[in-house]
CSV table of C-alpha atoms and ligand atoms in Angstrom, one decimal:
chain,number,residue,atom,x,y,z
A,16,UNK,CA,-41.8,9.3,-7.8
A,17,UNK,CA,-38.2,8.8,-6.8
A,18,UNK,CA,-35.9,8.7,-9.9
A,19,UNK,CA,-33.0,6.4,-9.1
A,20,UNK,CA,-31.0,7.4,-12.2
A,21,UNK,CA,-31.3,11.1,-11.7
A,22,UNK,CA,-30.4,10.7,-8.0
A,23,UNK,CA,-27.3,8.7,-8.9
A,24,UNK,CA,-26.4,11.0,-11.8
A,25,UNK,CA,-26.7,14.0,-9.4
A,26,UNK,CA,-24.2,12.3,-7.0
A,27,UNK,CA,-21.8,11.7,-9.9
A,28,UNK,CA,-22.1,15.4,-11.0
A,29,UNK,CA,-21.2,16.4,-7.4
A,30,UNK,CA,-17.9,14.6,-7.8
A,31,UNK,CA,-17.3,16.2,-11.2
A,32,UNK,CA,-18.0,19.7,-9.8
A,33,UNK,CA,-15.6,19.0,-6.9
A,34,UNK,CA,-12.9,17.8,-9.3
A,35,UNK,CA,-12.8,14.4,-7.6
A,36,UNK,CA,-14.5,12.3,-10.2
A,37,UNK,CA,-12.2,9.4,-11.2
A,38,UNK,CA,-11.0,9.0,-14.7
A,39,UNK,CA,-9.1,5.7,-15.3
A,40,UNK,CA,-6.2,5.7,-17.7
A,41,UNK,CA,-6.2,2.4,-19.6
A,42,UNK,CA,-2.6,1.3,-19.1
A,43,UNK,CA,-1.2,-1.2,-21.6
A,44,UNK,CA,1.3,-2.6,-19.1
A,45,UNK,CA,4.6,-3.9,-20.4
A,46,UNK,CA,6.7,-6.5,-18.4
A,47,UNK,CA,9.6,-5.9,-20.8
A,48,UNK,CA,9.6,-2.2,-20.9
A,49,UNK,CA,8.6,-1.3,-17.3
A,50,UNK,CA,8.5,1.5,-16.0
A,51,UNK,CA,7.4,2.5,-19.6
A,52,UNK,CA,3.9,1.6,-20.7
A,53,UNK,CA,1.6,2.3,-23.6
A,54,UNK,CA,-1.8,4.0,-23.7
A,55,UNK,CA,-4.1,5.5,-26.3
A,56,UNK,CA,-4.5,9.3,-26.0
A,57,UNK,CA,-7.8,11.2,-26.6
A,58,UNK,CA,-7.2,11.0,-30.3
A,59,UNK,CA,-6.8,7.2,-30.0
A,60,UNK,CA,-3.1,7.5,-30.9
A,61,UNK,CA,-0.7,5.1,-29.1
A,62,UNK,CA,1.7,6.9,-26.8
A,63,UNK,CA,4.2,5.8,-24.3
A,64,UNK,CA,4.8,7.2,-20.7
A,65,UNK,CA,6.7,6.4,-17.6
A,66,UNK,CA,4.7,5.0,-14.7
A,67,UNK,CA,5.3,6.9,-11.5
A,68,UNK,CA,2.3,5.6,-9.5
A,69,UNK,CA,2.7,1.8,-9.6
A,70,UNK,CA,3.0,-0.1,-6.3
A,71,UNK,CA,5.2,-2.6,-7.9
A,72,UNK,CA,8.0,-1.3,-5.7
A,73,UNK,CA,10.6,-4.1,-6.5
A,74,UNK,CA,9.2,-4.8,-10.0
A,75,UNK,CA,8.4,-8.4,-8.9
A,76,UNK,CA,5.3,-8.4,-11.2
A,77,UNK,CA,7.7,-8.4,-14.1
A,78,UNK,CA,10.3,-10.8,-12.7
A,79,UNK,CA,10.9,-13.8,-15.0
A,80,UNK,CA,11.0,-16.4,-12.3
A,81,UNK,CA,7.7,-15.2,-10.7
A,82,UNK,CA,6.0,-15.1,-14.2
A,83,UNK,CA,7.5,-18.5,-14.9
A,84,UNK,CA,6.2,-20.0,-11.6
A,85,UNK,CA,2.7,-18.5,-12.2
A,86,UNK,CA,2.6,-19.9,-15.8
A,87,UNK,CA,3.9,-23.4,-14.7
A,88,UNK,CA,1.5,-23.8,-11.8
A,89,UNK,CA,-1.4,-22.6,-13.9
A,90,UNK,CA,-0.4,-25.2,-16.5
A,91,UNK,CA,-0.3,-27.9,-13.9
A,92,UNK,CA,-3.3,-26.9,-11.7
A,93,UNK,CA,-5.5,-24.8,-13.9
A,94,UNK,CA,-6.5,-21.1,-13.6
A,95,UNK,CA,-8.9,-20.9,-10.6
A,96,UNK,CA,-9.2,-22.8,-7.4
A,97,UNK,CA,-12.9,-23.3,-8.0
A,98,UNK,CA,-13.9,-23.5,-4.4
A,99,UNK,CA,-14.0,-21.8,-1.0
A,100,UNK,CA,-11.2,-22.8,1.3
A,101,UNK,CA,-13.5,-25.3,3.0
A,102,UNK,CA,-14.9,-26.8,-0.2
A,103,UNK,CA,-11.9,-28.0,-2.3
A,104,UNK,CA,-10.2,-24.5,-2.4
A,105,UNK,CA,-7.3,-25.3,0.0
A,106,UNK,CA,-4.5,-26.5,-2.3
A,107,UNK,CA,-0.9,-27.4,-1.4
A,108,UNK,CA,0.0,-23.9,-2.8
A,109,UNK,CA,-2.2,-22.1,-0.3
A,110,UNK,CA,-0.7,-24.1,2.6
A,111,UNK,CA,2.9,-23.5,1.3
A,112,UNK,CA,2.3,-19.8,1.0
A,113,UNK,CA,0.7,-19.5,4.5
A,114,UNK,CA,3.7,-21.3,6.0
A,115,UNK,CA,6.1,-18.9,4.3
A,116,UNK,CA,4.1,-15.9,5.5
A,117,UNK,CA,3.9,-17.1,9.1
A,118,UNK,CA,7.7,-17.8,9.2
A,119,UNK,CA,8.5,-14.4,7.5
A,120,UNK,CA,6.5,-12.5,10.1
A,121,UNK,CA,7.7,-14.7,13.0
A,122,UNK,CA,4.2,-15.8,13.8
A,123,UNK,CA,2.7,-19.3,14.4
A,124,UNK,CA,0.3,-19.1,11.5
A,125,UNK,CA,-1.1,-17.0,8.6
A,126,UNK,CA,-4.3,-16.8,6.6
A,127,UNK,CA,-4.8,-15.8,3.0
A,128,UNK,CA,-7.5,-13.4,1.7
A,129,UNK,CA,-8.3,-12.0,-1.7
A,130,UNK,CA,-6.7,-8.7,-0.8
A,131,UNK,CA,-5.4,-6.8,2.2
A,132,UNK,CA,-8.6,-4.8,2.1
A,133,UNK,CA,-10.6,-8.0,2.6
A,134,UNK,CA,-8.2,-9.1,5.3
A,135,UNK,CA,-8.6,-5.8,7.2
A,136,UNK,CA,-12.4,-5.7,7.0
A,137,UNK,CA,-12.9,-9.4,7.8
A,138,UNK,CA,-10.4,-9.7,10.7
A,139,UNK,CA,-11.5,-6.5,12.4
A,140,UNK,CA,-15.2,-7.3,12.1
A,141,UNK,CA,-14.8,-10.9,13.2
A,142,UNK,CA,-12.9,-9.9,16.3
A,143,UNK,CA,-15.2,-7.1,17.2
A,144,UNK,CA,-18.4,-9.1,16.7
A,145,UNK,CA,-17.2,-11.9,18.8
A,146,UNK,CA,-15.2,-10.4,21.7
A,147,UNK,CA,-17.9,-8.9,24.0
A,148,UNK,CA,-17.6,-5.1,24.3
A,149,UNK,CA,-14.3,-4.9,22.3
A,150,UNK,CA,-13.3,-1.2,21.8
A,151,UNK,CA,-11.4,-0.1,18.7
A,152,UNK,CA,-8.6,2.4,19.3
A,153,UNK,CA,-7.6,3.6,15.9
A,154,UNK,CA,-5.1,6.1,14.4
A,155,UNK,CA,-6.9,8.9,12.7
A,156,UNK,CA,-5.0,8.3,9.4
A,157,UNK,CA,-5.9,4.7,9.0
A,158,UNK,CA,-6.7,3.3,5.6
A,159,UNK,CA,-10.2,3.1,4.2
A,160,UNK,CA,-10.3,-0.7,4.6
A,161,UNK,CA,-9.6,-0.4,8.4
A,162,UNK,CA,-12.3,2.3,8.7
A,163,UNK,CA,-14.7,0.1,6.7
A,164,UNK,CA,-13.9,-2.9,9.0
A,165,UNK,CA,-14.7,-0.8,12.1
A,166,UNK,CA,-17.8,0.8,10.6
A,167,UNK,CA,-19.4,-2.6,9.9
A,168,UNK,CA,-19.9,-3.4,13.6
A,169,UNK,CA,-21.5,-1.6,16.4
A,170,UNK,CA,-18.5,-1.6,18.7
A,171,UNK,CA,-17.3,1.7,20.3
A,172,UNK,CA,-14.5,3.4,18.4
A,173,UNK,CA,-11.9,5.8,19.8
A,174,UNK,CA,-9.7,7.7,17.4
A,175,UNK,CA,-6.2,8.9,18.5
A,176,UNK,CA,-4.3,11.7,16.7
A,177,UNK,CA,-2.0,10.5,14.0
A,178,UNK,CA,1.1,8.8,15.6
A,179,UNK,CA,0.4,10.6,18.9
A,180,UNK,CA,1.3,8.2,21.7
A,181,UNK,CA,0.4,10.7,24.4
A,182,UNK,CA,-3.1,10.9,23.1
A,183,UNK,CA,-3.2,7.1,22.7
A,184,UNK,CA,-2.2,6.7,26.4
A,185,UNK,CA,-4.9,9.2,27.5
A,186,UNK,CA,-7.5,7.1,25.6
A,187,UNK,CA,-6.2,3.8,27.1
A,188,UNK,CA,-6.4,5.4,30.6
A,189,UNK,CA,-10.0,6.4,30.1
A,190,UNK,CA,-11.1,2.8,29.4
A,191,UNK,CA,-11.7,0.4,32.4
A,192,UNK,CA,-8.8,-1.9,32.8
A,193,UNK,CA,-10.7,-5.2,32.3
A,194,UNK,CA,-12.4,-4.0,29.0
A,195,UNK,CA,-11.2,-5.7,25.8
A,196,UNK,CA,-9.5,-3.3,23.4
A,197,UNK,CA,-7.8,-3.4,20.1
A,198,UNK,CA,-5.2,-0.8,18.9
A,199,UNK,CA,-5.3,-0.6,15.1
A,200,UNK,CA,-2.6,1.3,13.1
A,201,UNK,CA,-0.4,1.1,10.1
A,202,UNK,CA,3.4,0.8,9.8
A,203,UNK,CA,3.9,3.1,6.8
A,204,UNK,CA,1.0,5.4,6.1
A,205,UNK,CA,0.1,5.1,2.4
A,206,UNK,CA,-0.5,8.8,1.6
A,207,UNK,CA,1.7,10.8,4.0
A,208,UNK,CA,4.4,8.2,4.1
A,209,UNK,CA,4.8,8.7,7.9
A,210,UNK,CA,6.1,5.7,9.9
A,211,UNK,CA,4.4,4.8,13.2
A,212,UNK,CA,6.1,4.6,16.6
A,213,UNK,CA,5.6,0.9,16.8
A,214,UNK,CA,7.8,0.3,19.8
A,215,UNK,CA,6.0,2.9,21.9
A,216,UNK,CA,2.5,1.7,20.8
A,217,UNK,CA,3.5,-1.9,21.6
A,218,UNK,CA,4.7,-0.9,25.1
A,219,UNK,CA,1.4,0.9,25.8
A,220,UNK,CA,-0.6,-2.1,24.6
A,221,UNK,CA,1.3,-4.3,27.0
A,222,UNK,CA,0.8,-1.9,29.9
A,223,UNK,CA,-3.0,-1.6,29.3
A,224,UNK,CA,-3.5,-5.2,28.1
A,225,UNK,CA,-4.7,-4.2,24.6
A,226,UNK,CA,-4.5,-6.4,21.5
A,227,UNK,CA,-2.5,-4.9,18.6
A,228,UNK,CA,-3.2,-4.9,14.9
A,229,UNK,CA,-0.8,-3.4,12.3
A,230,UNK,CA,-1.3,-2.9,8.6
A,231,UNK,CA,2.1,-3.5,7.0
A,232,UNK,CA,0.8,-3.2,3.4
A,233,UNK,CA,3.4,-0.5,2.5
A,234,UNK,CA,6.2,-2.0,4.7
A,235,UNK,CA,6.3,-5.6,3.5
A,236,UNK,CA,9.1,-6.3,1.0
A,237,UNK,CA,10.8,-3.0,1.6
A,238,UNK,CA,12.1,-2.9,5.2
A,239,UNK,CA,14.0,-5.3,7.4
A,240,UNK,CA,16.8,-7.8,6.7
A,241,UNK,CA,14.6,-10.2,4.8
A,242,UNK,CA,12.0,-7.6,3.8
A,243,UNK,CA,9.3,-8.6,6.3
A,244,UNK,CA,8.6,-5.0,7.0
A,245,UNK,CA,8.9,-2.2,9.6
A,246,UNK,CA,8.4,-4.7,12.5
A,247,UNK,CA,11.4,-6.8,11.3
A,248,UNK,CA,13.5,-3.7,10.9
A,249,UNK,CA,12.8,-2.7,14.5
A,250,UNK,CA,13.1,-6.3,15.9
A,251,UNK,CA,9.4,-5.9,16.9
A,252,UNK,CA,7.8,-8.9,15.2
A,253,UNK,CA,6.9,-10.6,18.4
A,254,UNK,CA,5.6,-7.4,20.0
A,255,UNK,CA,2.5,-6.9,17.8
A,256,UNK,CA,-0.3,-9.5,17.8
A,257,UNK,CA,-1.7,-9.4,14.3
A,258,UNK,CA,0.1,-8.3,11.1
A,259,UNK,CA,-1.8,-7.5,7.9
A,260,UNK,CA,0.0,-7.5,4.5
A,261,UNK,CA,-0.6,-7.5,0.8
A,262,UNK,CA,0.7,-9.8,-1.9
A,263,UNK,CA,-0.2,-7.1,-4.5
A,264,UNK,CA,2.4,-4.3,-4.0
A,265,UNK,CA,6.1,-5.1,-3.3
A,266,UNK,CA,5.4,-8.8,-3.8
A,267,UNK,CA,3.9,-8.0,-7.2
A,268,UNK,CA,1.3,-10.7,-7.4
A,269,UNK,CA,-2.2,-10.6,-5.9
A,270,UNK,CA,-4.0,-11.2,-2.5
A,271,UNK,CA,-3.7,-10.3,1.1
A,272,UNK,CA,-3.2,-12.0,4.5
A,273,UNK,CA,-2.9,-11.8,8.2
A,274,UNK,CA,-0.2,-13.4,10.4
A,275,UNK,CA,-0.7,-14.1,14.1
A,276,UNK,CA,-0.8,-16.8,16.8
A,277,UNK,CA,-2.4,-20.1,15.9
A,278,UNK,CA,-5.5,-19.4,18.0
A,279,UNK,CA,-6.1,-16.0,16.4
A,280,UNK,CA,-5.8,-17.5,12.9
A,281,UNK,CA,-7.9,-20.5,13.7
A,282,UNK,CA,-10.6,-18.1,15.1
A,283,UNK,CA,-10.7,-15.8,12.0
A,284,UNK,CA,-10.6,-18.9,9.8
A,285,UNK,CA,-13.6,-20.4,11.7
A,286,UNK,CA,-15.7,-17.3,12.2
A,287,UNK,CA,-14.7,-14.8,9.5
A,288,UNK,CA,-17.5,-14.5,6.9
A,289,UNK,CA,-15.3,-12.6,4.4
A,290,UNK,CA,-12.8,-15.5,4.6
A,291,UNK,CA,-15.3,-18.4,4.7
A,292,UNK,CA,-17.8,-17.5,2.0
A,293,UNK,CA,-15.6,-16.6,-1.0
A,294,UNK,CA,-13.6,-18.6,-3.6
A,295,UNK,CA,-9.9,-18.9,-2.5
A,296,UNK,CA,-7.0,-17.4,-4.5
A,297,UNK,CA,-6.0,-19.3,-7.6
A,298,UNK,CA,-3.2,-21.8,-6.9
A,299,UNK,CA,-0.9,-20.2,-9.5
A,300,UNK,CA,-1.2,-16.9,-7.7
A,301,UNK,CA,-0.2,-18.5,-4.4
A,302,UNK,CA,2.8,-20.3,-5.9
A,303,UNK,CA,4.0,-17.1,-7.7
A,304,UNK,CA,3.6,-15.1,-4.5
A,305,UNK,CA,5.6,-17.7,-2.7
A,306,UNK,CA,8.4,-17.5,-5.3
A,307,UNK,CA,8.4,-13.8,-5.2
A,308,UNK,CA,8.7,-13.7,-1.3
A,309,UNK,CA,11.6,-16.2,-1.5
A,310,UNK,CA,13.4,-14.0,-4.0
A,311,UNK,CA,12.7,-10.9,-1.9
A,312,UNK,CA,14.1,-12.6,1.2
A,313,UNK,CA,17.3,-13.6,-0.6
A,314,UNK,CA,18.0,-10.3,-2.4
A,315,UNK,CA,18.5,-7.5,0.2
A,316,UNK,CA,20.4,-5.6,-2.5
A,317,UNK,CA,17.2,-4.9,-4.3
A,318,UNK,CA,15.9,-3.1,-1.2
A,319,UNK,CA,19.1,-1.1,-1.0
A,320,UNK,CA,18.8,-0.1,-4.7
A,321,UNK,CA,15.1,0.8,-4.1
A,322,UNK,CA,15.9,3.1,-1.1
A,323,UNK,CA,18.9,4.6,-3.0
A,324,UNK,CA,16.4,5.5,-5.7
A,325,UNK,CA,14.1,7.2,-3.2
A,326,UNK,CA,17.1,9.3,-2.1
A,327,UNK,CA,18.0,10.2,-5.8
A,328,UNK,CA,14.4,11.2,-6.4
A,329,UNK,CA,14.3,13.5,-3.5
A,330,UNK,CA,17.6,15.1,-4.4
A,331,UNK,CA,16.4,15.7,-7.9
A,332,UNK,CA,13.1,17.2,-6.7
A,333,UNK,CA,15.0,19.5,-4.4
A,334,UNK,CA,17.3,20.6,-7.1
A,335,UNK,CA,14.4,21.4,-9.3
A,336,UNK,CA,12.5,23.4,-6.6
A,337,UNK,CA,9.7,20.8,-6.4
A,338,UNK,CA,8.2,20.9,-2.9
A,339,UNK,CA,7.4,17.5,-1.3
A,340,UNK,CA,6.3,16.4,2.1
A,341,UNK,CA,9.2,15.2,4.3
A,342,UNK,CA,9.0,11.7,5.9
A,343,UNK,CA,11.3,8.7,6.7
A,344,UNK,CA,9.7,6.3,4.2
A,345,UNK,CA,9.7,5.7,0.5
A,346,UNK,CA,6.4,7.6,-0.3
A,347,UNK,CA,6.9,11.0,-1.8
A,348,UNK,CA,3.9,13.3,-2.0
A,349,UNK,CA,4.0,16.6,-3.8
A,350,UNK,CA,1.2,18.8,-2.3
A,351,UNK,CA,-1.1,20.5,-4.8
A,352,UNK,CA,-4.0,21.2,-2.4
A,353,UNK,CA,-6.7,21.7,-5.0
A,354,UNK,CA,-8.5,18.9,-6.8
A,355,UNK,CA,-9.0,20.6,-10.1
A,356,UNK,CA,-5.5,21.8,-10.3
A,357,UNK,CA,-4.2,18.4,-9.3
A,358,UNK,CA,-6.1,16.8,-12.2
A,359,UNK,CA,-5.0,19.5,-14.6
A,360,UNK,CA,-1.3,19.2,-13.6
A,361,UNK,CA,-1.5,15.4,-14.0
A,362,UNK,CA,-3.1,15.7,-17.4
A,363,UNK,CA,-0.4,18.1,-18.6
A,364,UNK,CA,2.3,15.8,-17.2
A,365,UNK,CA,1.0,12.9,-19.2
A,366,UNK,CA,0.2,14.7,-22.4
A,367,UNK,CA,3.2,17.0,-22.6
A,368,UNK,CA,5.9,15.1,-20.7
A,369,UNK,CA,5.0,11.4,-20.9
A,370,UNK,CA,4.9,11.3,-17.0
A,371,UNK,CA,2.0,9.3,-15.5
A,372,UNK,CA,1.2,10.5,-12.0
A,373,UNK,CA,-2.4,9.8,-10.9
A,374,UNK,CA,-3.9,12.8,-8.9
A,375,UNK,CA,-4.7,11.8,-5.3
A,376,UNK,CA,-8.0,13.5,-4.5
A,377,UNK,CA,-10.9,13.2,-2.0
A,378,UNK,CA,-11.9,10.7,-0.5
A,379,UNK,CA,-8.4,9.1,-0.6
A,380,UNK,CA,-7.1,12.3,1.1
A,381,UNK,CA,-9.1,15.0,2.9
A,382,UNK,CA,-10.2,18.0,0.8
A,383,UNK,CA,-7.4,20.5,0.7
A,384,UNK,CA,-4.7,17.8,0.9
A,385,UNK,CA,-4.8,16.8,-2.8
A,386,UNK,CA,-1.4,15.7,-4.0
A,387,UNK,CA,0.6,13.9,-6.6
A,388,UNK,CA,2.0,10.9,-4.9
A,389,UNK,CA,5.3,9.7,-6.5
A,390,UNK,CA,6.0,6.0,-6.2
A,391,UNK,CA,9.5,5.1,-7.4
A,392,UNK,CA,10.5,1.5,-8.1
A,393,UNK,CA,13.7,-0.4,-8.3
A,394,UNK,CA,13.7,0.0,-12.1
A,395,UNK,CA,13.4,3.7,-12.4
A,396,UNK,CA,16.8,5.1,-13.6
A,397,UNK,CA,18.5,8.4,-13.1
A,398,UNK,CA,17.3,9.6,-16.5
A,399,UNK,CA,13.7,8.8,-15.5
A,400,UNK,CA,14.1,10.6,-12.2
A,401,UNK,CA,15.7,13.7,-13.8
A,402,UNK,CA,12.9,13.8,-16.4
A,403,UNK,CA,10.3,13.6,-13.7
A,404,UNK,CA,11.8,16.4,-11.6
A,405,UNK,CA,12.3,18.6,-14.6
A,406,UNK,CA,8.7,18.0,-15.8
A,407,UNK,CA,7.2,18.7,-12.4
A,408,UNK,CA,9.2,22.0,-12.2
A,409,UNK,CA,8.1,23.0,-15.6
A,410,UNK,CA,4.4,22.2,-15.1
A,411,UNK,CA,4.0,23.0,-11.4
A,412,UNK,CA,6.3,26.0,-11.1
A,413,UNK,CA,6.1,27.2,-14.7
A,414,UNK,CA,9.8,26.9,-15.0
A,415,UNK,CA,11.6,25.7,-18.1
A,416,UNK,CA,15.2,25.5,-16.9
A,417,UNK,CA,17.9,23.6,-18.5
A,418,UNK,CA,17.4,19.9,-18.4
A,419,UNK,CA,19.8,18.3,-16.0
A,420,UNK,CA,20.9,14.9,-17.0
A,421,UNK,CA,23.2,14.1,-14.1
A,422,UNK,CA,22.8,14.2,-10.4
A,423,UNK,CA,25.8,14.7,-8.0
A,424,UNK,CA,27.2,11.4,-6.7
A,425,UNK,CA,25.3,10.3,-3.6
A,426,UNK,CA,26.7,8.7,-0.5
A,427,UNK,CA,26.8,5.1,0.4
A,428,UNK,CA,23.5,3.0,-0.1
A,429,UNK,CA,21.1,3.1,2.8
A,430,UNK,CA,21.5,0.1,5.1
A,431,UNK,CA,18.4,-1.7,6.2
A,432,UNK,CA,18.7,-0.6,9.8
A,433,UNK,CA,19.6,3.0,9.1
A,434,UNK,CA,16.4,4.4,7.7
B,11,LIG,C1,-2.7,0.9,3.9
B,11,LIG,C2,-3.4,-0.1,3.0
B,11,LIG,N1,-4.1,-1.1,3.5
B,11,LIG,C3,-4.8,-2.0,2.7
B,11,LIG,C4,-4.8,-1.8,1.4
B,11,LIG,C5,-5.6,-2.8,0.5
B,11,LIG,O1,-4.6,-3.7,-0.1
B,11,LIG,P1,-5.1,-4.7,-1.2
B,11,LIG,O2,-4.9,-3.9,-2.5
B,11,LIG,O3,-4.2,-5.9,-1.1
B,11,LIG,O4,-6.5,-5.0,-1.0
B,11,LIG,C6,-4.1,-0.7,0.8
B,11,LIG,C7,-4.2,-0.6,-0.7
B,11,LIG,O5,-4.0,0.4,-1.3
B,11,LIG,C8,-3.4,0.2,1.6
B,11,LIG,O6,-2.8,1.2,1.1
């Protein structure tokens, strides 16, 4: 007889053998002391460490006005929305946030989801299942949620080499001109930190009459004059049809969304199962996210400080002989290329140095591309940066050189358009 438990246990053991089994650290998050947090070590003793893998890029999850807005709206409206959008779950806060998002992305309308993952899966599947013969043309490095969205329908999929517009053009040429097609890509790739050639992709889409879909999850809040993302920075907001974003990273709250033309939004709203049949976001979450976006729009200086920190981090890594993958974004990956070693280095960093860097293993990255992905935030200070670089050198390279407390002065802050 088939033994369900032993089958599943065997699958788990496979992950453990490969070094890619996931162990969760129970983070006792502190709004006051961020990027420091507390945790209990194996001996159940409370320790403190510096978080180097939070996506709270601008520290908005700890911003007093955002917390205040969330608390105040929860007090007025209660905790949950208690309904799907169609059945009492559309509040004034949902509409207010959708209006803000649409304006921010220079689109006619926006639609909220319970995460960008849900937004990707639902939107891609809803378009593909309803537009006859729609072909997906997808970048090979697209996020798991995009792959899952495409996998869930029978439509043909064509994969182009990462950021390779020559290959993309070849694929477009191979498809009959009157065939519906959707080019799906990201603005900032979450693991490699590469930025896509949006302008070139948009031009090809126009030439071949393809619809375009961009995941701006790691661009929103961090690029462009008002923080609307890579499209805003490149003055390309009207060139791409559908934008996907998250409220959970730079915005520091929770949820996801798409922004597009009124007809696209009305269509996904009307046909998208993953939108229709689920309880809507809590009103307090919507109003806190709205507040956070307003603050992000008004405070371009925060983005400058953030990008200045990225520069400081990379300088410190270089000075401490820590190899990292070069890119033009804010994501800094230190290649380790072995799952077990990646975990072992991460454990030592936490236990010996008070540095929390989650190992990035398969399936988040392909086997052999395991890395430590460093996410800096606006609140990491030079002392944190130096400690991290020194710790990585010590654990990764086995060096124990003198602790450098100061970095050389860096140049002028990076302007929004210069990156
Ligand atoms: C590129 C990309 N898209 C989508 C998502 C999903 O975002 P959310 O956490 O809002 O569901 C992530 C999350 O890590 C991501 O990195």
